[in-house]
PDB file of C-alpha atoms in Angstrom:
ATOM      1  CA  MET A 602       9.180  -0.490  18.032  1.00 40.00           C
ATOM      2  CA  MET A 603       7.189  -0.195  14.794  1.00 42.00           C
ATOM      3  CA  GLU A 604       8.265  -2.849  12.289  1.00 44.00           C
ATOM      4  CA  LYS A 605       9.237  -1.687   8.804  1.00 42.00           C
ATOM      5  CA  GLU A 606       7.875  -4.718   6.958  1.00 42.00           C
ATOM      6  CA  TYR A 607       4.322  -3.452   7.316  1.00 47.00           C
ATOM      7  CA  SER A 608       5.061   0.034   6.010  1.00 54.00           C
ATOM      8  CA  PRO A 609       3.256   1.370   2.921  1.00 59.00           C
ATOM      9  CA  GLU A 610       4.883   1.429  -0.501  1.00 68.00           C
ATOM     10  CA  GLY A 611       5.442   5.166  -0.245  1.00 83.00           C
ATOM     11  CA  TYR A 612       4.680   6.167  -3.838  1.00 93.00           C
ATOM     12  CA  LEU A 613       3.931   9.633  -2.518  1.00 96.00           C
ATOM     13  CA  TYR A 614       7.624  10.070  -1.689  1.00 94.00           C
ATOM     14  CA  LYS A 615       8.513   8.949  -5.214  1.00 94.00           C
ATOM     15  CA  ASP A 616       5.998  11.143  -7.033  1.00 96.00           C
ATOM     16  CA  ALA A 617       6.179  14.337  -4.993  1.00 96.00           C
ATOM     17  CA  TYR A 618       8.514  16.486  -2.950  1.00 95.00           C
ATOM     18  CA  LEU A 619       6.858  16.955   0.439  1.00 95.00           C
ATOM     19  CA  GLY A 620       9.202  19.635   1.714  1.00 92.00           C
ATOM     20  CA  ASN A 621      11.704  19.354   4.540  1.00 92.00           C
ATOM     21  CA  LYS A 622      10.894  17.410   7.690  1.00 93.00           C
ATOM     22  CA  ASP A 623       9.658  20.382   9.719  1.00 95.00           C
ATOM     23  CA  SER A 624       7.581  21.771   6.870  1.00 96.00           C
ATOM     24  CA  TYR A 625       5.846  18.452   6.234  1.00 96.00           C
ATOM     25  CA  GLN A 626       5.277  17.922   9.954  1.00 97.00           C
ATOM     26  CA  SER A 627       3.554  21.301  10.241  1.00 97.00           C
ATOM     27  CA  LYS A 628       1.207  20.328   7.390  1.00 98.00           C
ATOM     28  CA  ILE A 629       0.420  17.000   9.060  1.00 97.00           C
ATOM     29  CA  ASN A 630      -0.283  18.849  12.316  1.00 97.00           C
ATOM     30  CA  TYR A 631      -2.624  21.177  10.421  1.00 97.00           C
ATOM     31  CA  LEU A 632      -4.463  18.197   8.917  1.00 98.00           C
ATOM     32  CA  ALA A 633      -4.888  16.617  12.352  1.00 97.00           C
ATOM     33  CA  LYS A 634      -6.565  19.806  13.575  1.00 97.00           C
ATOM     34  CA  MET A 635      -8.665  20.242  10.433  1.00 97.00           C
ATOM     35  CA  ALA A 636     -10.046  16.700  10.349  1.00 97.00           C
ATOM     36  CA  GLN A 637     -12.666  15.223  12.634  1.00 96.00           C
ATOM     37  CA  PRO A 638     -11.076  14.555  16.054  1.00 94.00           C
ATOM     38  CA  GLU A 639      -9.117  11.332  16.195  1.00 92.00           C
ATOM     39  CA  GLU A 640      -6.083   9.960  18.043  1.00 89.00           C
ATOM     40  CA  TRP A 641      -3.191   9.789  15.596  1.00 93.00           C
ATOM     41  CA  ASP A 642      -0.463   8.639  18.001  1.00 90.00           C
ATOM     42  CA  TYR A 643      -0.236   5.319  19.799  1.00 79.00           C
ATOM     43  CA  PRO A 644       0.301   5.836  23.541  1.00 72.00           C
ATOM     44  CA  GLY A 645       3.607   4.521  24.857  1.00 62.00           C
ATOM     45  CA  VAL A 646       5.048   3.920  21.387  1.00 55.00           C
ATOM     46  CA  ASN A 647       5.240   7.259  19.681  1.00 50.00           C
ATOM     47  CA  GLN A 648       6.086   9.707  22.441  1.00 58.00           C
ATOM     48  CA  SER A 649       7.101  12.479  20.040  1.00 65.00           C
ATOM     49  CA  LYS A 650       3.460  13.071  19.072  1.00 78.00           C
ATOM     50  CA  ASP A 651       4.332  13.456  15.385  1.00 91.00           C
ATOM     51  CA  HIS A 652       1.087  11.778  14.296  1.00 94.00           C
ATOM     52  CA  PHE A 653       2.759   8.615  13.042  1.00 91.00           C
ATOM     53  CA  ILE A 654      -0.590   6.909  12.362  1.00 93.00           C
ATOM     54  CA  LEU A 655      -1.803   9.848  10.281  1.00 96.00           C
ATOM     55  CA  LYS A 656       1.414   9.950   8.244  1.00 95.00           C
ATOM     56  CA  ASN A 657       1.084   6.265   7.449  1.00 92.00           C
ATOM     57  CA  TYR A 658      -2.593   6.720   6.645  1.00 95.00           C
ATOM     58  CA  ILE A 659      -1.787   9.418   4.064  1.00 97.00           C
ATOM     59  CA  LEU A 660       0.902   7.240   2.467  1.00 94.00           C
ATOM     60  CA  TYR A 661      -1.422   4.220   2.344  1.00 92.00           C
ATOM     61  CA  THR A 662      -4.230   6.339   0.903  1.00 96.00           C
ATOM     62  CA  TYR A 663      -2.066   7.743  -1.876  1.00 97.00           C
ATOM     63  CA  ASP A 664      -0.849   4.248  -2.757  1.00 93.00           C
ATOM     64  CA  GLN A 665      -4.466   3.143  -3.151  1.00 93.00           C
ATOM     65  CA  VAL A 666      -5.893   6.118  -5.072  1.00 96.00           C
ATOM     66  CA  ARG A 667      -2.867   6.013  -7.360  1.00 96.00           C
ATOM     67  CA  TYR A 668      -3.599   2.341  -8.056  1.00 92.00           C
ATOM     68  CA  GLU A 669      -7.285   3.135  -8.703  1.00 95.00           C
ATOM     69  CA  GLY A 670      -6.483   6.101 -10.943  1.00 97.00           C
ATOM     70  CA  LYS A 671      -8.218   8.572  -8.634  1.00 98.00           C
ATOM     71  CA  ILE A 672      -5.717  11.387  -8.978  1.00 98.00           C
ATOM     72  CA  GLY A 673      -7.091  14.804  -9.913  1.00 98.00           C
ATOM     73  CA  ILE A 674      -5.174  16.894 -12.453  1.00 97.00           C
ATOM     74  CA  SER A 675      -6.127  20.500 -13.197  1.00 97.00           C
ATOM     75  CA  SER A 676      -7.166  21.498 -16.720  1.00 92.00           C
ATOM     76  CA  ASP A 677      -3.862  23.326 -17.254  1.00 94.00           C
ATOM     77  CA  GLY A 678      -1.856  20.386 -15.912  1.00 96.00           C
ATOM     78  CA  ASN A 679      -0.159  22.498 -13.255  1.00 96.00           C
ATOM     79  CA  SER A 680      -1.943  21.170 -10.170  1.00 98.00           C
ATOM     80  CA  MET A 681      -2.662  17.752  -8.698  1.00 98.00           C
ATOM     81  CA  CYS A 682      -4.787  16.555  -5.799  1.00 98.00           C
ATOM     82  CA  PHE A 683      -6.165  13.445  -4.139  1.00 98.00           C
ATOM     83  CA  ASN A 684      -8.945  12.829  -1.655  1.00 98.00           C
ATOM     84  CA  THR A 685      -7.542  11.950   1.762  1.00 98.00           C
ATOM     85  CA  GLY A 686     -10.759  10.197   2.793  1.00 97.00           C
ATOM     86  CA  LEU A 687     -10.901  12.453   5.853  1.00 97.00           C
ATOM     87  CA  GLN A 688     -13.509  15.120   6.533  1.00 97.00           C
ATOM     88  CA  THR A 689     -13.813  18.245   8.620  1.00 97.00           C
ATOM     89  CA  VAL A 690     -16.152  18.327  11.619  1.00 96.00           C
ATOM     90  CA  ASN A 691     -18.776  19.786   9.275  1.00 95.00           C
ATOM     91  CA  GLY A 692     -18.431  16.997   6.730  1.00 96.00           C
ATOM     92  CA  ASN A 693     -16.334  18.672   4.047  1.00 97.00           C
ATOM     93  CA  ASP A 694     -13.881  16.430   2.194  1.00 98.00           C
ATOM     94  CA  ILE A 695     -10.177  17.156   2.700  1.00 98.00           C
ATOM     95  CA  TYR A 696      -7.746  16.950  -0.222  1.00 98.00           C
ATOM     96  CA  ALA A 697      -3.968  16.953  -0.522  1.00 98.00           C
ATOM     97  CA  TYR A 698      -2.981  19.667  -2.987  1.00 98.00           C
ATOM     98  CA  PHE A 699       0.167  19.810  -5.162  1.00 98.00           C
ATOM     99  CA  VAL A 700       1.630  22.026  -7.876  1.00 97.00           C
ATOM    100  CA  LYS A 701       4.279  21.359 -10.523  1.00 96.00           C
ATOM    101  CA  ASN A 702       7.595  20.868  -8.799  1.00 94.00           C
ATOM    102  CA  LEU A 703      10.275  23.457  -9.451  1.00 88.00           C
ATOM    103  CA  SER A 704      12.234  22.849  -6.248  1.00 83.00           C
ATOM    104  CA  PRO A 705      15.984  22.193  -6.716  1.00 85.00           C
ATOM    105  CA  ALA A 706      15.791  19.892  -3.674  1.00 80.00           C
ATOM    106  CA  ALA A 707      13.504  17.447  -5.477  1.00 80.00           C
ATOM    107  CA  ARG A 708      14.692  14.051  -6.653  1.00 87.00           C
ATOM    108  CA  GLU A 709      14.175  12.620 -10.130  1.00 89.00           C
ATOM    109  CA  GLY A 710      10.566  11.566 -10.637  1.00 91.00           C
ATOM    110  CA  GLN A 711       9.175  13.953  -8.039  1.00 94.00           C
ATOM    111  CA  ASP A 712       7.048  15.889 -10.499  1.00 95.00           C
ATOM    112  CA  TRP A 713       4.849  17.487  -7.835  1.00 97.00           C
ATOM    113  CA  TYR A 714       5.411  19.814  -4.910  1.00 96.00           C
ATOM    114  CA  PHE A 715       3.146  19.368  -1.887  1.00 97.00           C
ATOM    115  CA  ILE A 716       1.433  22.617  -0.897  1.00 97.00           C
ATOM    116  CA  GLY A 717      -0.878  21.412   1.852  1.00 98.00           C
ATOM    117  CA  PHE A 718      -4.321  20.127   2.755  1.00 98.00           C
ATOM    118  CA  ASN A 719      -7.454  21.891   1.604  1.00 98.00           C
ATOM    119  CA  GLN A 720     -11.188  21.490   1.746  1.00 97.00           C
ATOM    120  CA  GLY A 721     -12.944  20.899  -1.549  1.00 95.00           C
ATOM    121  CA  VAL A 722     -14.691  24.271  -1.197  1.00 94.00           C
ATOM    122  CA  ASP A 723     -11.408  26.226  -0.972  1.00 96.00           C
ATOM    123  CA  SER A 724     -10.653  28.630  -3.822  1.00 95.00           C
ATOM    124  CA  ARG A 725      -7.438  26.920  -4.935  1.00 94.00           C
ATOM    125  CA  MET A 726      -9.426  23.741  -5.622  1.00 97.00           C
ATOM    126  CA  LYS A 727     -11.488  25.490  -8.324  1.00 95.00           C
ATOM    127  CA  CYS A 728      -8.854  24.615 -10.927  1.00 96.00           C
ATOM    128  CA  PHE A 729     -10.124  21.016 -10.921  1.00 97.00           C
ATOM    129  CA  SER A 730     -13.155  20.306 -13.085  1.00 95.00           C
ATOM    130  CA  ASN A 731     -13.932  17.240 -10.967  1.00 95.00           C
ATOM    131  CA  LEU A 732     -12.550  16.442  -7.553  1.00 97.00           C
ATOM    132  CA  PRO A 733     -11.444  12.817  -7.123  1.00 98.00           C
ATOM    133  CA  GLU A 734     -13.305  10.244  -5.049  1.00 97.00           C
ATOM    134  CA  ILE A 735     -12.010   8.486  -1.945  1.00 97.00           C
ATOM    135  CA  ALA A 736     -10.091   5.220  -2.058  1.00 95.00           C
ATOM    136  CA  ASN A 737     -12.257   2.106  -2.312  1.00 93.00           C
ATOM    137  CA  TYR A 738     -11.284  -1.054  -0.444  1.00 89.00           C
ATOM    138  CA  PHE A 739     -14.767  -2.578  -0.481  1.00 83.00           C
ATOM    139  CA  THR A 740     -14.601  -4.766  -3.578  1.00 79.00           C
ATOM    140  CA  ASN A 741     -16.226  -7.716  -1.814  1.00 84.00           C
ATOM    141  CA  PRO A 742     -18.197  -6.733   1.315  1.00 85.00           C
ATOM    142  CA  ALA A 743     -18.341 -10.378   2.450  1.00 87.00           C
ATOM    143  CA  ASP A 744     -14.591 -10.288   3.108  1.00 88.00           C
ATOM    144  CA  PHE A 745     -15.124  -7.707   5.852  1.00 91.00           C
ATOM    145  CA  ILE A 746     -17.335  -9.944   7.990  1.00 91.00           C
ATOM    146  CA  TYR A 747     -16.062 -13.017   9.785  1.00 94.00           C
ATOM    147  CA  ASP A 748     -17.870 -16.107   8.474  1.00 93.00           C
ATOM    148  CA  ARG A 749     -18.622 -18.128  11.589  1.00 90.00           C
ATOM    149  CA  SER A 750     -19.367 -21.236   9.518  1.00 91.00           C
ATOM    150  CA  LEU A 751     -15.694 -21.574   8.541  1.00 93.00           C
ATOM    151  CA  GLU A 752     -13.106 -23.297  10.723  1.00 94.00           C
ATOM    152  CA  LEU A 753     -10.067 -21.384  11.995  1.00 95.00           C
ATOM    153  CA  ILE A 754      -6.807 -23.292  11.438  1.00 95.00           C
ATOM    154  CA  MET A 755      -3.593 -22.113  13.064  1.00 96.00           C
ATOM    155  CA  ASP A 756      -0.119 -22.328  11.548  1.00 96.00           C
ATOM    156  CA  TYR A 757       1.615 -22.490  14.924  1.00 96.00           C
ATOM    157  CA  ASP A 758       5.124 -23.096  13.576  1.00 95.00           C
ATOM    158  CA  HIS A 759       5.035 -20.034  11.357  1.00 94.00           C
ATOM    159  CA  ILE A 760       3.381 -17.854  13.985  1.00 97.00           C
ATOM    160  CA  ILE A 761       5.860 -18.734  16.729  1.00 97.00           C
ATOM    161  CA  ASP A 762       9.119 -19.090  14.794  1.00 96.00           C
ATOM    162  CA  ASP A 763       8.676 -16.056  12.557  1.00 95.00           C
ATOM    163  CA  ASN A 764       7.297 -13.811  15.292  1.00 96.00           C
ATOM    164  CA  TYR A 765       9.244 -14.984  18.315  1.00 96.00           C
ATOM    165  CA  ASP A 766      10.455 -11.477  19.221  1.00 96.00           C
ATOM    166  CA  ARG A 767       6.876 -10.271  19.584  1.00 96.00           C
ATOM    167  CA  PHE A 768       6.230 -12.902  22.217  1.00 97.00           C
ATOM    168  CA  VAL A 769       9.469 -11.991  23.971  1.00 97.00           C
ATOM    169  CA  ASP A 770       8.369  -8.357  24.030  1.00 94.00           C
ATOM    170  CA  ILE A 771       5.286  -9.271  26.062  1.00 95.00           C
ATOM    171  CA  GLY A 772       7.205 -11.491  28.463  1.00 95.00           C
ATOM    172  CA  TYR A 773       7.275 -15.008  26.969  1.00 96.00           C
ATOM    173  CA  THR A 774      10.456 -16.827  25.909  1.00 96.00           C
ATOM    174  CA  ASP A 775       9.655 -20.562  26.179  1.00 97.00           C
ATOM    175  CA  LYS A 776       8.218 -21.748  22.851  1.00 97.00           C
ATOM    176  CA  HIS A 777       6.338 -24.626  24.511  1.00 97.00           C
ATOM    177  CA  VAL A 778       4.632 -22.155  26.837  1.00 97.00           C
ATOM    178  CA  ILE A 779       3.931 -19.817  23.922  1.00 97.00           C
ATOM    179  CA  LYS A 780       2.251 -22.590  21.927  1.00 97.00           C
ATOM    180  CA  ALA A 781       0.147 -23.648  24.916  1.00 97.00           C
ATOM    181  CA  LEU A 782      -0.977 -20.054  25.449  1.00 97.00           C
ATOM    182  CA  LEU A 783      -1.719 -19.655  21.747  1.00 96.00           C
ATOM    183  CA  MET A 784      -3.812 -22.817  21.704  1.00 96.00           C
ATOM    184  CA  SER A 785      -5.800 -21.636  24.714  1.00 95.00           C
ATOM    185  CA  ALA A 786      -6.244 -18.152  23.238  1.00 95.00           C
ATOM    186  CA  THR A 787      -7.399 -19.667  19.941  1.00 95.00           C
ATOM    187  CA  VAL A 788     -10.102 -21.735  21.657  1.00 94.00           C
ATOM    188  CA  SER A 789     -11.202 -18.606  23.501  1.00 93.00           C
ATOM    189  CA  ILE A 790     -11.397 -16.359  20.449  1.00 94.00           C
ATOM    190  CA  LYS A 791     -13.287 -19.001  18.474  1.00 92.00           C
ATOM    191  CA  GLU A 792     -16.009 -18.913  21.128  1.00 93.00           C
ATOM    192  CA  LYS A 793     -15.987 -15.131  21.338  1.00 92.00           C
ATOM    193  CA  ILE A 794     -16.228 -14.654  17.576  1.00 91.00           C
ATOM    194  CA  LYS A 795     -19.226 -16.977  17.409  1.00 89.00           C
ATOM    195  CA  ARG A 796     -21.050 -14.566  19.668  1.00 90.00           C
ATOM    196  CA  ASN A 797     -19.710 -11.317  18.281  1.00 90.00           C
ATOM    197  CA  TYR A 798     -18.455 -11.347  14.694  1.00 88.00           C
ATOM    198  CA  LYS A 799     -17.597  -7.643  15.001  1.00 88.00           C
ATOM    199  CA  LEU A 800     -14.506  -8.545  17.007  1.00 93.00           C
ATOM    200  CA  ALA A 801     -12.857  -9.258  13.648  1.00 95.00           C
ATOM    201  CA  ILE A 802     -11.386  -6.104  12.131  1.00 94.00           C
ATOM    202  CA  PRO A 803     -10.360  -5.844   8.462  1.00 94.00           C
ATOM    203  CA  GLN A 804      -6.964  -4.768   7.239  1.00 92.00           C
ATOM    204  CA  TYR A 805      -5.857  -4.232   3.646  1.00 88.00           C
ATOM    205  CA  PHE A 806      -2.654  -6.112   2.930  1.00 85.00           C
ATOM    206  CA  THR A 807      -0.460  -5.780  -0.148  1.00 79.00           C
ATOM    207  CA  ASP A 808       2.153  -8.459  -0.754  1.00 76.00           C
ATOM    208  CA  LYS A 809       5.232  -6.558  -1.885  1.00 71.00           C
ATOM    209  CA  GLY A 810       6.544  -9.650  -3.645  1.00 74.00           C
ATOM    210  CA  THR A 811       3.506 -10.563  -5.748  1.00 76.00           C
ATOM    211  CA  ARG A 812       1.954  -7.044  -5.748  1.00 73.00           C
ATOM    212  CA  GLU A 813      -1.388  -8.659  -4.917  1.00 77.00           C
ATOM    213  CA  SER A 814      -3.703  -6.984  -2.406  1.00 81.00           C
ATOM    214  CA  LYS A 815      -6.386  -8.562  -0.268  1.00 87.00           C
ATOM    215  CA  ILE A 816      -8.521  -8.120   2.814  1.00 91.00           C
ATOM    216  CA  GLN A 817      -7.373  -9.944   5.926  1.00 95.00           C
ATOM    217  CA  LEU A 818      -9.070 -10.044   9.306  1.00 96.00           C
ATOM    218  CA  LEU A 819      -7.523  -9.258  12.670  1.00 96.00           C
ATOM    219  CA  LEU A 820      -8.592 -11.124  15.792  1.00 96.00           C
ATOM    220  CA  PRO A 821      -7.594 -10.316  19.381  1.00 96.00           C
ATOM    221  CA  LEU A 822      -5.369 -12.738  21.257  1.00 96.00           C
ATOM    222  CA  PHE A 823      -5.760 -12.715  25.033  1.00 95.00           C
ATOM    223  CA  LEU A 824      -2.647 -14.525  26.218  1.00 94.00           C
ATOM    224  CA  LYS A 825      -2.364 -13.253  29.765  1.00 90.00           C
ATOM    225  CA  GLY A 826      -5.853 -14.194  30.913  1.00 78.00           C
ATOM    226  CA  ASN A 827      -7.243 -10.647  30.901  1.00 74.00           C
ATOM    227  CA  ASN A 828     -10.226 -10.731  28.557  1.00 73.00           C
ATOM    228  CA  MET A 829     -10.473  -6.945  28.594  1.00 76.00           C
ATOM    229  CA  HIS A 830      -7.000  -6.276  27.158  1.00 87.00           C
ATOM    230  CA  ALA A 831      -5.681  -8.091  24.091  1.00 93.00           C
ATOM    231  CA  ASP A 832      -1.951  -8.763  23.957  1.00 95.00           C
ATOM    232  CA  LEU A 833      -1.467  -9.343  20.232  1.00 96.00           C
ATOM    233  CA  ALA A 834      -3.529  -9.442  17.045  1.00 96.00           C
ATOM    234  CA  LEU A 835      -3.888 -12.609  14.978  1.00 97.00           C
ATOM    235  CA  VAL A 836      -3.912 -12.113  11.199  1.00 97.00           C
ATOM    236  CA  VAL A 837      -6.192 -14.558   9.399  1.00 96.00           C
ATOM    237  CA  ASP A 838      -6.510 -15.266   5.672  1.00 94.00           C
ATOM    238  CA  LYS A 839      -9.799 -16.473   4.240  1.00 94.00           C
ATOM    239  CA  THR A 840      -9.771 -19.418   1.838  1.00 91.00           C
ATOM    240  CA  GLN A 841     -12.698 -21.146   0.155  1.00 89.00           C
ATOM    241  CA  HIS A 842     -13.039 -23.614   3.014  1.00 93.00           C
ATOM    242  CA  ASN A 843     -11.549 -22.045   6.147  1.00 95.00           C
ATOM    243  CA  TYR A 844      -9.586 -19.273   7.811  1.00 96.00           C
ATOM    244  CA  ILE A 845      -5.854 -19.695   8.361  1.00 97.00           C
ATOM    245  CA  GLY A 846      -4.000 -17.894  11.138  1.00 96.00           C
ATOM    246  CA  LYS A 847      -0.560 -17.246   9.671  1.00 89.00           C
ATOM    247  CA  THR A 848       1.031 -14.446  11.640  1.00 95.00           C
ATOM    248  CA  ILE A 849       0.570 -11.987  14.463  1.00 96.00           C
ATOM    249  CA  LEU A 850       0.929  -8.229  14.847  1.00 95.00           C
ATOM    250  CA  THR A 851       1.552  -5.944  17.746  1.00 93.00           C
ATOM    251  CA  LEU A 852      -1.546  -3.968  18.672  1.00 92.00           C
ATOM    252  CA  GLU A 853       0.203  -0.822  17.458  1.00 90.00           C
ATOM    253  CA  TRP A 854       0.569  -2.150  13.925  1.00 90.00           C
ATOM    254  CA  ALA A 855      -2.842  -3.785  13.983  1.00 92.00           C
ATOM    255  CA  TYR A 856      -4.311  -0.335  14.575  1.00 92.00           C
ATOM    256  CA  VAL A 857      -2.178   1.339  11.906  1.00 90.00           C
ATOM    257  CA  ASN A 858      -3.096  -1.295   9.316  1.00 90.00           C
ATOM    258  CA  SER A 859      -6.801  -1.335  10.104  1.00 92.00           C
ATOM    259  CA  ARG A 860      -6.966   2.477  10.131  1.00 92.00           C
ATOM    260  CA  ARG A 861      -5.939   2.348   6.502  1.00 90.00           C
ATOM    261  CA  ILE A 862      -9.536   1.374   5.779  1.00 90.00           C
ATOM    262  CA  VAL A 863     -11.614   2.780   8.631  1.00 86.00           C
ATOM    263  CA  LYS A 864     -11.209   3.857  12.237  1.00 87.00           C
ATOM    264  CA  PRO A 865     -11.458   0.678  14.375  1.00 86.00           C
ATOM    265  CA  ASP A 866     -14.556   0.695  16.546  1.00 78.00           C
ATOM    266  CA  VAL A 867     -13.935  -2.163  18.965  1.00 77.00           C
ATOM    267  CA  ASP A 868     -12.758  -2.007  22.546  1.00 83.00           C
ATOM    268  CA  TRP A 869      -9.790  -4.350  22.108  1.00 87.00           C
ATOM    269  CA  LEU A 870      -8.075  -2.087  19.580  1.00 84.00           C
ATOM    270  CA  LYS A 871      -8.936   1.385  20.814  1.00 75.00           C
ATOM    271  CA  ILE A 872      -6.144   3.830  21.601  1.00 66.00           C
TER     272      ILE A 872
END
């Protein structure tokens, strides 16, 4: 099951009418075919093949470009677009295109009606004097690389108590056993990360309470002794003096969150 607490803000739903469920799904399907080939469904979790990862990616992307002010408005004010950050197989940027909303089905505040996805070279995009840039998460490149000189400290109580169901889902119910496995997995990943810093994958996290956003790193946790297949992902926050492991994610949500920035390119989180 995909947990709701890690879902995007969904400003796109507030600002635009996306059409009915089937209409929007057909546009998402079209985008999946238009963009460079990528797996947009997590095997075993999303059997309906509705491109759940892609839908979340679009919502996350709109949240970010809206925050950065990278929304394109046509000179006559009747059209809007944003850069999805995706490209066609030939390297053309893909944009989400909207027009002024006149639909009676729209809710208050939904000023735009979603038409579909277009390449920047398409004729309907000529109404924009400048096409908007992609979302930028790279404010501090150092945050994207695991600093092996910093110690990793684990908040075991928070990890176990607040995420107990995730351990149950992979077959563990005894909290003493869970802590022992976590301690062993932590020692293991510390050694692995010393030798391969690329095991750490960035995710962009926005605290819905404080509205603050930051880069966190995801590390694989091998709890069952199989070093080829991670069981969960450890979320670590960087401080001035160390890293703190505060929570864990299922691999499904680790992928969804990391894909917000870039397609993960490590074996432990491939789908």
